[in-house]
PDB file of C-alpha atoms and ligand atoms in Angstrom:
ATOM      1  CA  UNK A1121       0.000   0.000   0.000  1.00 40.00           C
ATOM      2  CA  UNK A1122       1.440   3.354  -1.154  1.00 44.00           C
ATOM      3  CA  UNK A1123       0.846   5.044   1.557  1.00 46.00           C
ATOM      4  CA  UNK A1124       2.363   2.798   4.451  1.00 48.00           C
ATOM      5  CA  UNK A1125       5.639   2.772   2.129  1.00 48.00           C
ATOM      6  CA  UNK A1126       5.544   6.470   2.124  1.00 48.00           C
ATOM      7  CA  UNK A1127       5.339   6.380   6.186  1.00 52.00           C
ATOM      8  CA  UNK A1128       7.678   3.707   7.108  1.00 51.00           C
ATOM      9  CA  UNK A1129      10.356   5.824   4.274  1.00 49.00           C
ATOM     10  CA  UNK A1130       9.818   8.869   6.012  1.00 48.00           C
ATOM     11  CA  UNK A1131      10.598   7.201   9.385  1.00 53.00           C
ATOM     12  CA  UNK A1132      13.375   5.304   7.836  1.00 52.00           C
ATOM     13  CA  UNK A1133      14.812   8.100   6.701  1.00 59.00           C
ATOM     14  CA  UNK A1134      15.007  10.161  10.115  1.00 78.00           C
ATOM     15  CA  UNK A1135      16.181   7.174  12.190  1.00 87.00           C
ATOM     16  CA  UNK A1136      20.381   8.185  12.262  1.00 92.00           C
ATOM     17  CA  UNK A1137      21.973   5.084  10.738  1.00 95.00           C
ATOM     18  CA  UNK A1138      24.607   5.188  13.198  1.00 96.00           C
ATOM     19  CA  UNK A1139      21.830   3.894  16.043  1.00 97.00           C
ATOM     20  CA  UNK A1140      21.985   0.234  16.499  1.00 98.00           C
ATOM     21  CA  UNK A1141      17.965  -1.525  16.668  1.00 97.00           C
ATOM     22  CA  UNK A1142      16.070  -0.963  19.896  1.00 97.00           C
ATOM     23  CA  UNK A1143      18.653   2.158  20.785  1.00 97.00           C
ATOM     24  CA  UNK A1144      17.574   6.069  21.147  1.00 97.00           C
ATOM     25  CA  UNK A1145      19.948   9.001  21.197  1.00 97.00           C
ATOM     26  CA  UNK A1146      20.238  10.106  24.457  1.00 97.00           C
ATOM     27  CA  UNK A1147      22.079  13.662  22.892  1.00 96.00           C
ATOM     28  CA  UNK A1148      23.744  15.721  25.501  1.00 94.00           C
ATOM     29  CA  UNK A1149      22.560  13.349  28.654  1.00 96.00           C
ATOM     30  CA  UNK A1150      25.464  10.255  29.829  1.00 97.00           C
ATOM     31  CA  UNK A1151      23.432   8.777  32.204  1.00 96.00           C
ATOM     32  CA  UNK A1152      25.403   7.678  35.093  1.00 97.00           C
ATOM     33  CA  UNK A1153      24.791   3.915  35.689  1.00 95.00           C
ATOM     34  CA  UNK A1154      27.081   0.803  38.118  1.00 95.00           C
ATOM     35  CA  UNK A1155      26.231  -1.525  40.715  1.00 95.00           C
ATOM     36  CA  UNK A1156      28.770  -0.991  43.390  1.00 96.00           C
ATOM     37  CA  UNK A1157      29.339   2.217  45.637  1.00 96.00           C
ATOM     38  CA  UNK A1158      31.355   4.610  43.535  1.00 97.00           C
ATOM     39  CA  UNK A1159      34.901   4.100  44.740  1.00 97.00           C
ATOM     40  CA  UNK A1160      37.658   6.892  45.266  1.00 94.00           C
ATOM     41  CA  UNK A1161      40.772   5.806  43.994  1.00 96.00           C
ATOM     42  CA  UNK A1162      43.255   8.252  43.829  1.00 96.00           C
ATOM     43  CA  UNK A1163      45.939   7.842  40.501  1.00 97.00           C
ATOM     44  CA  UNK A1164      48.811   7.217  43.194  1.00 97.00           C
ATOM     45  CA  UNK A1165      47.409   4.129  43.819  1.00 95.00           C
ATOM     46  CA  UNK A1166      45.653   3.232  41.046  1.00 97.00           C
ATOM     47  CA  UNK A1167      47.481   0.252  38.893  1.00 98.00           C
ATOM     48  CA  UNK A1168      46.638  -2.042  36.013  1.00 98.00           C
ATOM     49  CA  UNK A1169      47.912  -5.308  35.570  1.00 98.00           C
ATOM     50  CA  UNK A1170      47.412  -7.829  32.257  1.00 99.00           C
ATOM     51  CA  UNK A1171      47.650 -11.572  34.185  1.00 98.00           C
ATOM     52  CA  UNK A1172      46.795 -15.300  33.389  1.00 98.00           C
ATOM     53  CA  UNK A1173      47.673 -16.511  30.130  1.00 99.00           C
ATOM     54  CA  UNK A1174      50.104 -14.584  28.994  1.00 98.00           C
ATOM     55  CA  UNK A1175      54.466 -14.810  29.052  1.00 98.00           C
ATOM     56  CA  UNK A1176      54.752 -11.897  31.206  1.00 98.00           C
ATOM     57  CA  UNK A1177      52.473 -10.543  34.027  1.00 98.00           C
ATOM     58  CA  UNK A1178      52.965  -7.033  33.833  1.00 98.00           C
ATOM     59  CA  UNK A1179      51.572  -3.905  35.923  1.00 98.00           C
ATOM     60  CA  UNK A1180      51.292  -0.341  35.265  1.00 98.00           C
ATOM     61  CA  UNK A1181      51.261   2.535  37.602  1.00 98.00           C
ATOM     62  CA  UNK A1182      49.400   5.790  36.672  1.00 98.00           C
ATOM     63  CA  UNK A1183      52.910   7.517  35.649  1.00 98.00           C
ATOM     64  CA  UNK A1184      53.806   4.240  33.649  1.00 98.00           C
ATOM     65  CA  UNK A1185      50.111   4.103  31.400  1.00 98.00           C
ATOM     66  CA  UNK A1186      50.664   7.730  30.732  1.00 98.00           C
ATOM     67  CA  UNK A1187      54.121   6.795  29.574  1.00 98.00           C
ATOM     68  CA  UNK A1188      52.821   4.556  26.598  1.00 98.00           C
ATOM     69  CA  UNK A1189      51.755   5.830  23.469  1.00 98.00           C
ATOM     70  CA  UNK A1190      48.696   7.609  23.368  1.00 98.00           C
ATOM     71  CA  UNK A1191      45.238   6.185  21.744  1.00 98.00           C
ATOM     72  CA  UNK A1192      42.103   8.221  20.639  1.00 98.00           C
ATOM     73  CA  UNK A1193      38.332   6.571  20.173  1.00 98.00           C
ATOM     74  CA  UNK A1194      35.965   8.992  18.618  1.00 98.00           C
ATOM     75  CA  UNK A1195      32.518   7.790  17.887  1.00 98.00           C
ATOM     76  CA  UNK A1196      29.357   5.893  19.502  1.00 98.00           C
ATOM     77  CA  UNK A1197      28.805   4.614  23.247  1.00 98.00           C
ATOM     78  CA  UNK A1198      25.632   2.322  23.436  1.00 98.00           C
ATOM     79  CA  UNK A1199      24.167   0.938  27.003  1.00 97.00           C
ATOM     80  CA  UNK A1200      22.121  -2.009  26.532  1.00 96.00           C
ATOM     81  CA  UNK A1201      19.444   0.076  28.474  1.00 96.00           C
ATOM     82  CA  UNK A1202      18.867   1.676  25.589  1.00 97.00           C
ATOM     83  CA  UNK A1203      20.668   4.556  25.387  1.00 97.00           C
ATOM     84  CA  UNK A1204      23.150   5.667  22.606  1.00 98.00           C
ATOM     85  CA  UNK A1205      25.786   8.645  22.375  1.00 98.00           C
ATOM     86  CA  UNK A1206      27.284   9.867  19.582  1.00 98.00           C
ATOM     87  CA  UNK A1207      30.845  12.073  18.408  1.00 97.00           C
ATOM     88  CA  UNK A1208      32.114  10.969  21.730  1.00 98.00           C
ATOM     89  CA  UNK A1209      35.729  10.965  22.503  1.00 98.00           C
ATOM     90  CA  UNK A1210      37.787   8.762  24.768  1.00 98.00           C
ATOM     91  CA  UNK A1211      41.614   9.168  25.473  1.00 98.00           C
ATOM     92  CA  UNK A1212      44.424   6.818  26.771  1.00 98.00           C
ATOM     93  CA  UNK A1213      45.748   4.385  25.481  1.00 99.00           C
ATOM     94  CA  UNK A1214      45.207   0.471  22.933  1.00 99.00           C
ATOM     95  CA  UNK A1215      44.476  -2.445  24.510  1.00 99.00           C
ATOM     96  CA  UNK A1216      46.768  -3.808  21.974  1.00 98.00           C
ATOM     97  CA  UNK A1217      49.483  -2.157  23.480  1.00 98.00           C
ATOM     98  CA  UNK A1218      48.842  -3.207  26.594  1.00 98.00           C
ATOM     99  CA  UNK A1219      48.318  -6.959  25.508  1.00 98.00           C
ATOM    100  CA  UNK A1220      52.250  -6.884  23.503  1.00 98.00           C
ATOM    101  CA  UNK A1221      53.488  -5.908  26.610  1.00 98.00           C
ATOM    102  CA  UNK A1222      52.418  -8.755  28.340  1.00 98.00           C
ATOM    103  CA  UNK A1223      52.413 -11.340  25.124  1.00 98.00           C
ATOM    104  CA  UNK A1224      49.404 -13.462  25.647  1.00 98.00           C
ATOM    105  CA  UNK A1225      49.684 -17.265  25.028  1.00 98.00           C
ATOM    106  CA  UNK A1226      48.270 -18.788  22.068  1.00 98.00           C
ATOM    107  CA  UNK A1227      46.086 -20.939  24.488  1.00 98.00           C
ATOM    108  CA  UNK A1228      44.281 -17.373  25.192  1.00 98.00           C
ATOM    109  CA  UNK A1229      40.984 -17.156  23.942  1.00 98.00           C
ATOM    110  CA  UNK A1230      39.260 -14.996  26.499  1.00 98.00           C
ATOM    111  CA  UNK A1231      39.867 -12.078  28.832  1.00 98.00           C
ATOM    112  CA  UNK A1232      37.958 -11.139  32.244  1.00 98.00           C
ATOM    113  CA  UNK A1233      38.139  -7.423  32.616  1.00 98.00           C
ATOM    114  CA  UNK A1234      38.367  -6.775  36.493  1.00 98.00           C
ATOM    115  CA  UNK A1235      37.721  -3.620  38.586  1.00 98.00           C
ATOM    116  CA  UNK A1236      38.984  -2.042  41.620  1.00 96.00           C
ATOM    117  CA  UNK A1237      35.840  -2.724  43.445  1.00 97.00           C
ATOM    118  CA  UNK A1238      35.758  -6.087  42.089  1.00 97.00           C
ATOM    119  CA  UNK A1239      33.033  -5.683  39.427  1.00 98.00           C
ATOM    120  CA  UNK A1240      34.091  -8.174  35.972  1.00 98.00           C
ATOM    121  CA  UNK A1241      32.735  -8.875  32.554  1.00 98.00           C
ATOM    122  CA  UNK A1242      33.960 -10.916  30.105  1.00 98.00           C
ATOM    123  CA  UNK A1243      35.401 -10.782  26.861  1.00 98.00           C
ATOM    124  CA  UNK A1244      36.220 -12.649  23.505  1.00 98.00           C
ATOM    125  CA  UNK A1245      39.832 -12.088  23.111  1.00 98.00           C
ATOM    126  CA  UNK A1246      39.124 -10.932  19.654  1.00 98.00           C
ATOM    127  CA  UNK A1247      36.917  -8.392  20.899  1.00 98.00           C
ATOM    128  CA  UNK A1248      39.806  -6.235  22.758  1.00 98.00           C
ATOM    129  CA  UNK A1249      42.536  -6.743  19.920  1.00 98.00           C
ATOM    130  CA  UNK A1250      42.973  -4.996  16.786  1.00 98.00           C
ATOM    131  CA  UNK A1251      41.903  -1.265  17.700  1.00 98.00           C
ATOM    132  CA  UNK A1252      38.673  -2.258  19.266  1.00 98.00           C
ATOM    133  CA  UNK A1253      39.442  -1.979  22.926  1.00 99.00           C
ATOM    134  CA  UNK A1254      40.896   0.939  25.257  1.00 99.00           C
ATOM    135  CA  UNK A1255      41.733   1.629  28.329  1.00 99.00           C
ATOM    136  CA  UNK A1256      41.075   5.893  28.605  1.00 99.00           C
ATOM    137  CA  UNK A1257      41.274   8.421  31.284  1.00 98.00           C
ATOM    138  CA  UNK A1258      39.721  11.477  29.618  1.00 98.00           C
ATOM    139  CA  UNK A1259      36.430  12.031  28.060  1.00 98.00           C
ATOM    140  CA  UNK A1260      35.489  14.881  25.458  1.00 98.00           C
ATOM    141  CA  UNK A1261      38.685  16.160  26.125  1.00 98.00           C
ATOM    142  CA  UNK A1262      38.574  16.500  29.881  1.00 98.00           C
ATOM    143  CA  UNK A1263      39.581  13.807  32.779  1.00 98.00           C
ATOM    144  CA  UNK A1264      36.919  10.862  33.341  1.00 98.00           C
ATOM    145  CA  UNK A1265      34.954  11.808  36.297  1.00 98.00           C
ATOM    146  CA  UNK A1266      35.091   9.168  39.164  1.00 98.00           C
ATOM    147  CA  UNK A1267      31.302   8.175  38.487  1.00 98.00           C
ATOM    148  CA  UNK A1268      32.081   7.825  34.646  1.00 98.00           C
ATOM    149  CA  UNK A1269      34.629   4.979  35.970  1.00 98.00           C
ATOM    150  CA  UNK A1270      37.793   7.815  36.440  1.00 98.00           C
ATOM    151  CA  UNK A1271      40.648   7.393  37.122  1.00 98.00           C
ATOM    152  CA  UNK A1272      40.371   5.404  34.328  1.00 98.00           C
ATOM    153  CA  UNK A1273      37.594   2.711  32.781  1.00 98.00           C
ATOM    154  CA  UNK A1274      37.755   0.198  30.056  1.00 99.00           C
ATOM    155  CA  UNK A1275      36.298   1.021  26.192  1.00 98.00           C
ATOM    156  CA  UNK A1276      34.998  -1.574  23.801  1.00 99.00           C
ATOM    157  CA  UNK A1277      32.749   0.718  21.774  1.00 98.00           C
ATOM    158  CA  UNK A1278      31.479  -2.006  19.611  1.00 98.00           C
ATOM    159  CA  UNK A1279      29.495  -4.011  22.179  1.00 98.00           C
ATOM    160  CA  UNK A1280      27.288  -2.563  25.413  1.00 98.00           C
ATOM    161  CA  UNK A1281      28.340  -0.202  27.597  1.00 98.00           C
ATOM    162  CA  UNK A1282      28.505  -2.854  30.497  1.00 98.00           C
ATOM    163  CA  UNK A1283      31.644  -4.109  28.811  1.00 98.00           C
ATOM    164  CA  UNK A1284      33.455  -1.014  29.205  1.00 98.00           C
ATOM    165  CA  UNK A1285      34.237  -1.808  33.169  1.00 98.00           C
ATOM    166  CA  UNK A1286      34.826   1.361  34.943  1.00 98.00           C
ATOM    167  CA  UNK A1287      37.482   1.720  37.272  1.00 98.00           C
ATOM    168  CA  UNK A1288      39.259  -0.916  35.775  1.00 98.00           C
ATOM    169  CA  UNK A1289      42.304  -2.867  37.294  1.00 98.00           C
ATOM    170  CA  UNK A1290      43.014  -5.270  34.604  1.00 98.00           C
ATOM    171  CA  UNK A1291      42.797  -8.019  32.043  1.00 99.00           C
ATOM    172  CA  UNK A1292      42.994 -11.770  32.807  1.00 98.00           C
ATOM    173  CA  UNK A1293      43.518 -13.529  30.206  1.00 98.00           C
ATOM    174  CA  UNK A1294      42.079 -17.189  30.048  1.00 98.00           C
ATOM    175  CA  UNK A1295      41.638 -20.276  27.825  1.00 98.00           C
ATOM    176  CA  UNK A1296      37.612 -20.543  28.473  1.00 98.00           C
ATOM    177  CA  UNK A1297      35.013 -18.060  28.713  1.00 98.00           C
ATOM    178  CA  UNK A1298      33.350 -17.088  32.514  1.00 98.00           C
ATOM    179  CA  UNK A1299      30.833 -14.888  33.166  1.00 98.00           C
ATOM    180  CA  UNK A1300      31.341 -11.695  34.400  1.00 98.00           C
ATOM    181  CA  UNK A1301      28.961  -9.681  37.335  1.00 98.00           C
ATOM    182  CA  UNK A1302      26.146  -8.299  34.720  1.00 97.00           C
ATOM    183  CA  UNK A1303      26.523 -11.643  32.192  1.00 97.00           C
ATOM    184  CA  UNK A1304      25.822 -14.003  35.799  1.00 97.00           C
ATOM    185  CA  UNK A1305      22.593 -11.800  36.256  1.00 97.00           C
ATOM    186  CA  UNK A1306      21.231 -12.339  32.678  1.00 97.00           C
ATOM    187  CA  UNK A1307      23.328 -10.021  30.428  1.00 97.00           C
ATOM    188  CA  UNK A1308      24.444 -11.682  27.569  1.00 97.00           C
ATOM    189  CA  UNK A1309      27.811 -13.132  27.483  1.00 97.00           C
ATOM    190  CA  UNK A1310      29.009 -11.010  23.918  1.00 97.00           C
ATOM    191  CA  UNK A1311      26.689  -8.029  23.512  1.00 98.00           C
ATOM    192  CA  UNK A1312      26.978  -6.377  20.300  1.00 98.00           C
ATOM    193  CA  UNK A1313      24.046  -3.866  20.016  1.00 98.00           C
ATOM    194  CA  UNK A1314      23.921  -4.384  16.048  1.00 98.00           C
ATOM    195  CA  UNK A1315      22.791  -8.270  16.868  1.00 98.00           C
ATOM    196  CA  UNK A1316      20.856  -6.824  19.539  1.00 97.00           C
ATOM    197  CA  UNK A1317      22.907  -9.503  21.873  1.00 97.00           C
ATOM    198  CA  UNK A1318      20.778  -7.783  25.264  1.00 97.00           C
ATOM    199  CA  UNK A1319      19.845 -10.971  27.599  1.00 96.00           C
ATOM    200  CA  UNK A1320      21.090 -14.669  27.625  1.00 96.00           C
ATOM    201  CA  UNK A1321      19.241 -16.077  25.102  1.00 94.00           C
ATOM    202  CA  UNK A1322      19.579 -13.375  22.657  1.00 95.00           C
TER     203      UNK A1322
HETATM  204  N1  MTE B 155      32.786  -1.164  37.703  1.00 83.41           N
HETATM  205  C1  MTE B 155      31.651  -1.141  36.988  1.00 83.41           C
HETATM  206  N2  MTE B 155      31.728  -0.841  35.694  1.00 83.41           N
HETATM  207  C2  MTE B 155      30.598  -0.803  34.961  1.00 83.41           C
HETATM  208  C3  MTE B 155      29.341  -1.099  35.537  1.00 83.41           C
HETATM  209  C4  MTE B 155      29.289  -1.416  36.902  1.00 83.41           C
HETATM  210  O1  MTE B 155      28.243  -1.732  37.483  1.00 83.41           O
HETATM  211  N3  MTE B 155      30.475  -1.421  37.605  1.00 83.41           N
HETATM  212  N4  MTE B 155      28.196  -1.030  34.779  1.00 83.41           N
HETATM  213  C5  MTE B 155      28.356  -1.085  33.326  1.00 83.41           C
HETATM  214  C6  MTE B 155      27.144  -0.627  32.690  1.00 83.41           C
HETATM  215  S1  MTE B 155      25.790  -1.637  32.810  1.00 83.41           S
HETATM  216  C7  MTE B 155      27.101   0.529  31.971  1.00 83.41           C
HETATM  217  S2  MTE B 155      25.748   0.945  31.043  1.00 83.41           S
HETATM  218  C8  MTE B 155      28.244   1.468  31.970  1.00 83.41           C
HETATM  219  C9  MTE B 155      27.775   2.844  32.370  1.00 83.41           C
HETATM  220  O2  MTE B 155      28.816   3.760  32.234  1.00 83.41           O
HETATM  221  P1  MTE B 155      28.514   5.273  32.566  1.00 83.41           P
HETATM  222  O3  MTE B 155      27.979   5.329  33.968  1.00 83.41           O
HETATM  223  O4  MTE B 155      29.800   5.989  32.404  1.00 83.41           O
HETATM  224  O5  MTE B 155      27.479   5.732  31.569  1.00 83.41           O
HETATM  225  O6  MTE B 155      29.286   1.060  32.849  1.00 83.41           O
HETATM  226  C10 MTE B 155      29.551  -0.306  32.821  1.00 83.41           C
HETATM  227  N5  MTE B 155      30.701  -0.502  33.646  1.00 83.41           N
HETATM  228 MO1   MO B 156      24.269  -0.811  31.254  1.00 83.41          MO
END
């Protein structure tokens, strides 16, 4: 019927093509959302360690991260409650950089991300090599607040926002996959918003 064509065009047409199915753009709002007690942890203390599979454990202190080179993300944040954000920027620095350092073993296939106050969420290896995954201190160009995850929080753009652990203390690096805090409470255990991957089951 011509007419529902010419409806469902129109709305085609003003849906942004960058917004994955099921997402809205949430435009100048970054809703602030984590399950623990936001933690203080000042950068003198603050560390980040790649362990588990890999030839050398190796830790970074807030001087030492800084020390690497640097690593921009600019683009879209999505949270699997719905919310998207777009022409974001992130600084700090790969995960691939961080991952040479430590030289994972070819028996890695998975990582658990893990956070000062012990939140985790796990990862296909895959999904935090090859410019997809960083680990960034400033946001739009200014230091990541403590309740956006500062000192410093994990980025993997590409899947839900609950990947991106916040106040993150490192990567373990494993042979298996395990379920991480939200993934154990019915998140799903990959969570790409283009697949829609929301619950278990998905
Ligand atoms: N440590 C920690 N990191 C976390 C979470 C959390 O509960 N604890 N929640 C995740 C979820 S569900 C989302 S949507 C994002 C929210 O990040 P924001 O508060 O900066 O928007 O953080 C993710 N990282
Ligand atoms: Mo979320």
């Amino acid at each position: 019927m011509a007419t529902t064509r010419g409806f469902l065009g129109r709305s085609r047409a003003q849906r942004d093509p960058r917004l994955p199915p099921g997402q809205y753009d949430a435009r100048d709002d970054w809703p602030v959302l984590h399950a623990e007690a936001t933690p203080r942890i000042g950068t003198e203390r603050w560390t980040f360690t790649v362990e588990g599979l890999v030839e050398n454990e190796v830790s970074w202190t807030w001087d030492e991260i800084h020390a690497l080179p640097p690593s921009r993300y600019a683009g879209a944040i999505h949270c699997v409650t719905t919310w998207s954000k777009f022409d974001m920027t992130f600084d700090g620095v790969s995960v691939d950089t961080l991952l040479a350092a430590a030289g994972p073993l070819p028996t890695a296939t998975h990582v658990m991300a893990v956070s000062h106050t012990g939140y985790t969420t796990n990862l296909p290896l895959e999904d935090v090599t090859d410019g997809k995954a960083w680990v960034v201190w400033d946001a739009d160009g200014a230091p990541l607040t403590t309740e956006h995850g500062g000192p410093a929080r994990l980025l993997v753009p590409h899947l839900y926002f609950w990947k991106s652990a916040k106040w993150v203390s490192g990567l373990r690096l494993m042979d298996h996959d395990e379920q991480g805090f939200w993934e154990r409470n019915g998140y799903h255990d990959r969570g790409d918003p283009w697949q829609e991957q929301r619950y278990q089951g998905d």
